[in-house]
Structure formats: C-alpha cells, structure tokens
Tab-separated table of C-alpha atoms in Angstrom:
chain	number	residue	atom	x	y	z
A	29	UNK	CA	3.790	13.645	21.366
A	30	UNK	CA	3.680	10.265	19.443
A	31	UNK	CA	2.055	9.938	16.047
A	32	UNK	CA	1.442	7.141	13.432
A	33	UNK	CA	0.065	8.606	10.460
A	34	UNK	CA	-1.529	6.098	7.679
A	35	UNK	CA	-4.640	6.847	4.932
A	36	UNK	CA	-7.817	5.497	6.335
A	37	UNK	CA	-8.893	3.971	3.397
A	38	UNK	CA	-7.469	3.077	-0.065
A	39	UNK	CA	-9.305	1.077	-3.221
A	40	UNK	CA	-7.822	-0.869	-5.798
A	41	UNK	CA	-8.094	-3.434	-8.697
A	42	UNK	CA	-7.527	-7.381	-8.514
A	43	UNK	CA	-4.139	-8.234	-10.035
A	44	UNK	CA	-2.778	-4.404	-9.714
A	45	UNK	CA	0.030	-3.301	-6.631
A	46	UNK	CA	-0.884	-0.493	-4.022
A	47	UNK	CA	1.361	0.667	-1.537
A	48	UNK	CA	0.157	2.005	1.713
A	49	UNK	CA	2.130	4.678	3.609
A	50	UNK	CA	2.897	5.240	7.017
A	51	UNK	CA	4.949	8.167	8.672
A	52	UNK	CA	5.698	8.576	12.467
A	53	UNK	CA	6.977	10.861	14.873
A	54	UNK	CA	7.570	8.659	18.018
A	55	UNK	CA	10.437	9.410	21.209
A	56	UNK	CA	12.791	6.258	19.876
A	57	UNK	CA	12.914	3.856	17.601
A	58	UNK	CA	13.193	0.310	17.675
A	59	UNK	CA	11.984	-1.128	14.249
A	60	UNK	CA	8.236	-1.055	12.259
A	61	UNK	CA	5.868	-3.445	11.935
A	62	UNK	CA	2.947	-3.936	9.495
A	63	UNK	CA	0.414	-6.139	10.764
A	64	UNK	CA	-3.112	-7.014	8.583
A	65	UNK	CA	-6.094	-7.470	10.106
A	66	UNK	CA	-9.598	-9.153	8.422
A	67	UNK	CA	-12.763	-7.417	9.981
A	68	UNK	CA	-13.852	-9.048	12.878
A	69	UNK	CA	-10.204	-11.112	12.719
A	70	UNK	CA	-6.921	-10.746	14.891
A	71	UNK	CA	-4.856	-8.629	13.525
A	72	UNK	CA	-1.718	-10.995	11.922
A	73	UNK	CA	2.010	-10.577	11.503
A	74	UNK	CA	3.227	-8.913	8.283
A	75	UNK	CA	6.841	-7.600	8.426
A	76	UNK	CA	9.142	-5.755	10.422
A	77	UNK	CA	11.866	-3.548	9.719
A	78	UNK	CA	14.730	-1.838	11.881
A	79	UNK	CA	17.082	-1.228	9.056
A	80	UNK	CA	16.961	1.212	6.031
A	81	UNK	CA	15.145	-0.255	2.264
A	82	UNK	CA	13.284	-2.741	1.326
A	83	UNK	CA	12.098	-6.342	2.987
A	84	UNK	CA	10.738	-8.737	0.378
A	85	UNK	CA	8.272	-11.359	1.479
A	86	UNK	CA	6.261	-13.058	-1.841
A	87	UNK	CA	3.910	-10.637	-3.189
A	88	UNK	CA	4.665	-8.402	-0.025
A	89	UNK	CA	7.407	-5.799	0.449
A	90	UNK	CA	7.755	-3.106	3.238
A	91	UNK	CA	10.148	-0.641	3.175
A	92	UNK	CA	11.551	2.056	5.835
A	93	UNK	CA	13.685	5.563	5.853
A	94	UNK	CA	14.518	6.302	9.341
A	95	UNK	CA	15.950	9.465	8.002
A	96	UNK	CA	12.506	10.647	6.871
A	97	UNK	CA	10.250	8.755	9.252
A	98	UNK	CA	8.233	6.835	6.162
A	99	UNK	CA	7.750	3.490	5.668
A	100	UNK	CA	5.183	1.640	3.346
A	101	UNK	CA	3.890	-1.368	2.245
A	102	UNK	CA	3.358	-2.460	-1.184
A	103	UNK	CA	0.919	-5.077	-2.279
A	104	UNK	CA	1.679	-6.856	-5.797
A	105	UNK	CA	-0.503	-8.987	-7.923
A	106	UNK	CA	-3.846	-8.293	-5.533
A	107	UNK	CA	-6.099	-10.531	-4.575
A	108	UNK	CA	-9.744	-10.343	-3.292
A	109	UNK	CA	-8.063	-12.307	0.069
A	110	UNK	CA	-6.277	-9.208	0.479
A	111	UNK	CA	-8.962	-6.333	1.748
A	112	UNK	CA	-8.303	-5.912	5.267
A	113	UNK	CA	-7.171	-3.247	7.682
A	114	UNK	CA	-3.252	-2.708	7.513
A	115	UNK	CA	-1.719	-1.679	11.021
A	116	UNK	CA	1.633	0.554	11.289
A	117	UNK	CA	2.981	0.082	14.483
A	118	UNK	CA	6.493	1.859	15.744
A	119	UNK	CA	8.614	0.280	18.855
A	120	UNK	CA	9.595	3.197	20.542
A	121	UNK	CA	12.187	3.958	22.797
A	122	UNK	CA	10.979	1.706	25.336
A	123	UNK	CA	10.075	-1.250	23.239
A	124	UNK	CA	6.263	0.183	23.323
A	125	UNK	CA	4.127	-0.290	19.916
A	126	UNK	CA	2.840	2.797	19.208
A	127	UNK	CA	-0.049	2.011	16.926
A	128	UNK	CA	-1.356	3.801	13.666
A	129	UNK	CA	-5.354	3.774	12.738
A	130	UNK	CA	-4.710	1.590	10.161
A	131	UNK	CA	-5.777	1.632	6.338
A	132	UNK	CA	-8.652	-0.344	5.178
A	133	UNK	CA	-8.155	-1.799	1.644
A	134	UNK	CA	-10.330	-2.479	-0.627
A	135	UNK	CA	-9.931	-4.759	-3.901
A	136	UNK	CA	-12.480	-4.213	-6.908
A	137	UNK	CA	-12.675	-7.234	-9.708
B	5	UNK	CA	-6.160	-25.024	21.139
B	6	UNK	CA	-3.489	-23.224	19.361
B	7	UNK	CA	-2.549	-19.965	19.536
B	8	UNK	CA	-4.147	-17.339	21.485
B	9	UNK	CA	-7.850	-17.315	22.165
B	10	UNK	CA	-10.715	-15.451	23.971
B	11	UNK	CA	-13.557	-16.100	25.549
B	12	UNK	CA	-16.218	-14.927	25.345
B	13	UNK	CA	-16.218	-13.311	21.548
B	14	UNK	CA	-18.932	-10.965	22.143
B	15	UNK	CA	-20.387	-9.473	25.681
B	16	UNK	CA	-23.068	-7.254	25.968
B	17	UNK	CA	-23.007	-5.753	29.846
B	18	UNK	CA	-24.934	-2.856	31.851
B	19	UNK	CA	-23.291	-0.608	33.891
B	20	UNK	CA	-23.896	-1.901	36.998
B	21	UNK	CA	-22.583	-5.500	36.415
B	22	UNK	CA	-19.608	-6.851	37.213
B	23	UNK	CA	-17.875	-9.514	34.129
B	24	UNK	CA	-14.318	-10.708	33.172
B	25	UNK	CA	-12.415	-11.245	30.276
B	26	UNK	CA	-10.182	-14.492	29.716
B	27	UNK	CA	-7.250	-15.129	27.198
B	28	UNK	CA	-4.693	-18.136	27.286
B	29	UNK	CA	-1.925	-18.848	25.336
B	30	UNK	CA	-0.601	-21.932	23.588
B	31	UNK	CA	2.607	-20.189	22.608
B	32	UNK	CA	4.715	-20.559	25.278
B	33	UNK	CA	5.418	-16.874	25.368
B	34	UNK	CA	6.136	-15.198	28.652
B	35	UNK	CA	4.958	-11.779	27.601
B	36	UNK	CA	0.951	-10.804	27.578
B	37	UNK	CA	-1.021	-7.697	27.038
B	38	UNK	CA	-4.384	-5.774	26.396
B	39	UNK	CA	-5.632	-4.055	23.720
B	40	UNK	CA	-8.417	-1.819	23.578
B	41	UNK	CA	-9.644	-1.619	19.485
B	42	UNK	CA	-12.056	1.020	18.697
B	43	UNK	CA	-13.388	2.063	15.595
B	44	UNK	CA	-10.997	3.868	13.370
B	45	UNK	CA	-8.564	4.874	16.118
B	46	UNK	CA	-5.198	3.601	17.037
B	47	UNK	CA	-5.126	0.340	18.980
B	48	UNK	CA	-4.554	1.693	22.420
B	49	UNK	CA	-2.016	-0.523	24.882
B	50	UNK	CA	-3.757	-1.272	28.415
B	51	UNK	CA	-1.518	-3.847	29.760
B	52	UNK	CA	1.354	-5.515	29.903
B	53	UNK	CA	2.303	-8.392	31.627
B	54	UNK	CA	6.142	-9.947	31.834
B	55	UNK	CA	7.154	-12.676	33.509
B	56	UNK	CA	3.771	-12.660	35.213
B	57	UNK	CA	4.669	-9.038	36.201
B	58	UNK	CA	2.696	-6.092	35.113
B	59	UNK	CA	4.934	-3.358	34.053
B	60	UNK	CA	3.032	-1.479	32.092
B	61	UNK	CA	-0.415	0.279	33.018
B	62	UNK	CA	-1.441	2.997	30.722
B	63	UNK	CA	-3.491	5.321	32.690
B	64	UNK	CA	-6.224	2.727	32.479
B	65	UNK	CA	-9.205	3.522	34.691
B	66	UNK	CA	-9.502	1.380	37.671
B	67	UNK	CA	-12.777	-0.192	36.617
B	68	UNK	CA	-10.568	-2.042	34.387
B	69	UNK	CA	-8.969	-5.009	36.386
B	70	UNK	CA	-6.378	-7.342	35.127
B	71	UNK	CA	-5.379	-10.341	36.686
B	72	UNK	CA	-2.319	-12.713	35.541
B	73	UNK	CA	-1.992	-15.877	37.604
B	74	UNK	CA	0.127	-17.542	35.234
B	75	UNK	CA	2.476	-16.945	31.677
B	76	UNK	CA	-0.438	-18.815	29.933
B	77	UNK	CA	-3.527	-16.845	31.305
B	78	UNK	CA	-4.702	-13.511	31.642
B	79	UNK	CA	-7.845	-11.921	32.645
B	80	UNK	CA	-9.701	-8.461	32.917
B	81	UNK	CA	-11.974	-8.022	35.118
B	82	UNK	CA	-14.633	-5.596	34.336
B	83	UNK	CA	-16.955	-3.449	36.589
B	84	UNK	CA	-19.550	-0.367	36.604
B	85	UNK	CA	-18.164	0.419	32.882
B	86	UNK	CA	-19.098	3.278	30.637
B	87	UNK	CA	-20.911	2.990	27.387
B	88	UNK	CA	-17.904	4.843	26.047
B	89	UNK	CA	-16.345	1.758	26.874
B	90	UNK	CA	-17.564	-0.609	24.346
B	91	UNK	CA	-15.276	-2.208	22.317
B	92	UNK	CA	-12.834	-4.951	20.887
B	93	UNK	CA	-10.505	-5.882	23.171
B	94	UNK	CA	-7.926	-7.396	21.673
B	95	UNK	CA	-5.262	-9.594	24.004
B	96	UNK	CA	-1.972	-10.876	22.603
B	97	UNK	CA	1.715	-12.466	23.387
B	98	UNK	CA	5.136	-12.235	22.448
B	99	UNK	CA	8.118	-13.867	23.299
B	100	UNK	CA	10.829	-10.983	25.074
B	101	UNK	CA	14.682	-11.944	25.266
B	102	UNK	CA	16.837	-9.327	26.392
B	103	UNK	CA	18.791	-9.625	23.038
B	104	UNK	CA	15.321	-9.524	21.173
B	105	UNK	CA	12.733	-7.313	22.857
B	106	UNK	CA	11.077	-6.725	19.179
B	107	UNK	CA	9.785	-9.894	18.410
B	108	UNK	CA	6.053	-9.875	16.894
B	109	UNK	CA	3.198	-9.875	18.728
B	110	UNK	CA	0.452	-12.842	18.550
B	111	UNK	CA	-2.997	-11.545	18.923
B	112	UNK	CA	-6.556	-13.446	19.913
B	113	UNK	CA	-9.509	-12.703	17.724
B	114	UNK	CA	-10.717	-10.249	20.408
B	115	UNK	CA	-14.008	-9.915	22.693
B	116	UNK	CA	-16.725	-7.040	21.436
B	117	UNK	CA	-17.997	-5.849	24.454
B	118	UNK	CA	-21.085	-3.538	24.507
B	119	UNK	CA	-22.218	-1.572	27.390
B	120	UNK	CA	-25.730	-0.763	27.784
C-alpha cells in the first residue's frame, strides 16, 4: 500500500532551525510537496520537489532523496508565525497526492 | 473574492437532514476537488473534478454527492450522514496542463461539519 510517514508533533525555540521529516512508500512518483497549515486555516503552498537535494526558499529549505524515499523540511531563524501543521504530500504515479498526517510545530520564546 | 472560498465555515446537521456544501474559485483553474480533514489523519481525496469532469471518486459513500456545474463552482451535497462523518472538508484547485500535471494545489479554509 501507500504510506506518508511524518512525526506528529515536534517543539522548538524562537530563533533556532528544526527540520521535519517525511518518508514514503507510494506506487510512482511525481515530485513532493510541503504544504503548512494554521489551525482552523487552509492549508498553504510551501515547496515542491521532483529532483534530488535541496530547494531554498528564504528561511525555508526542503530537500528530497528519491533513492531513499526521505525528504524534509528545515525551518531557520523560527518565528512564533511559524507553529502550524506541516503536510507531506507525494504525487504518485497517477498524479494523485497521497497525503501524510502532518507534524504540528510548536515554537517556545 | 479571491481565491477559493467556502460557505458555510461551520455546519452542524442530524442524520436525517439533507445540506450542501459550496466552493468557488477566483483562480481560473480548471481542476477542483474534495478533501475530507480529520483529526490527526491523512487528508483523504474524495473528488476530483477536470474540465468539469469527475474522474476521480474514491470509494466515497453515496450519501456524499458532488455536483460541478461549472470550472468555478463545486458543490457536495450531503444526506442521512454518520456522526463518523464529522469533519473539515477542505475543497481546493489547481491548474492541470498536460506538460504540468504537478502544479500546487489552492485550498479554501474548509467547512467543519458536525453530525448530531
């Protein structure tokens, strides 16, 4: 079957980087996407990659080994804006999202 | 309006009664779908609409209903539901090209539905 794999829940300090993991096993693939999502918000477009390494975007970055099936998403210089859920989603085979649980963050002062 | 919305945000609904679901677009996107959201589980693909079409239909049960006159609008229509049914349901849009199925999907701030 189809699995997304991500922590459920994750703390860290304001100011510090975190990086959230996400491993699949999905029939296909057609690129990653990280999405964050606010409680009681739409979830939001983060990054997506269908290439091997690492996607800078500001103080996000998302990387992906098709090799291993692992991709992540690290968080620099953390804000308090920044606890939300973050949503692993693989495209598979037939251009499908195939949706992790997601990873609720949480930012101490 | 801009992007996509929902209405309503929140529905609370018996069993027995019979409600619907609306979403529209501002994107100009010709792709649609619904989401069901539940807590701390995978958000779980209902529908999907292309072109107007539905080609996608995962095993939904048929007291789920949806309805897509146009590439701007879509609706589910709700009836005798389950408690186990309460939710967020989530609808969003995406542009498809055949030389970029991938792009990223827009999402509405959802509808919590309860049933009683």
């Amino acid at each position: 079957g189809q699995n997304i794999d991500q922590p459920t829940e994750m703390t860290a300090t304001e100011g510090a980087i975190v990086q959230i993991n996400c491993t699949y096993q999905t029939s296909g693939f057609n690129g990653l996407f990280w999405y964050q999502q606010h409680a009681g918000e739409a979830p939001t477009f983060l990054s997506y990659n269908v290439l091997d390494g690492l996607e800078e975007k500001g103080r996000f970055s998302s990387f992906l080994s098709r090799s291993k099936g692992y991709s992540y998403l690290l968080l620099k210089e953390l804000q308090m804006k920044d606890s939300a859920s973050y949503l692993c989603a693989v495209s598979d085979s037939n251009y499908q999202l195939i949706w992790g649980a997601g990873t609720k963050l949480i930012i101490k002062p | 309006e801009t992007g996509v919305t929902q209405t309503p945000r929140h529905l609370v609904m018996g069993m027995t009664n019979k409600k619907s679901l609306k979403c529209e677009q501002h994107l100009g996107h010709n792709a649609m779908y619904w989401y069901k959201q539940s807590a701390k589980k995978p958000l779980e693909l209902m529908f999907v609409y292309n072109f107007k079409e539905q080609t996608e239909n995962n095993s939904v049960p048929s007291r789920f209903s949806p309805e897509c006159p146009n590439s701007s609008h879509l609706f589910l229509h709700l009836h005798t539901l389950q408690p186990e049914d309460s939710a967020l349901y989530l609808c969003a849009s995406s542009q498809v090209t055949s030389g970029r199925p991938n792009n990223e999907q827009f999402f509405g701030p959802g509808t919590r539905l309860t049933v009683l």
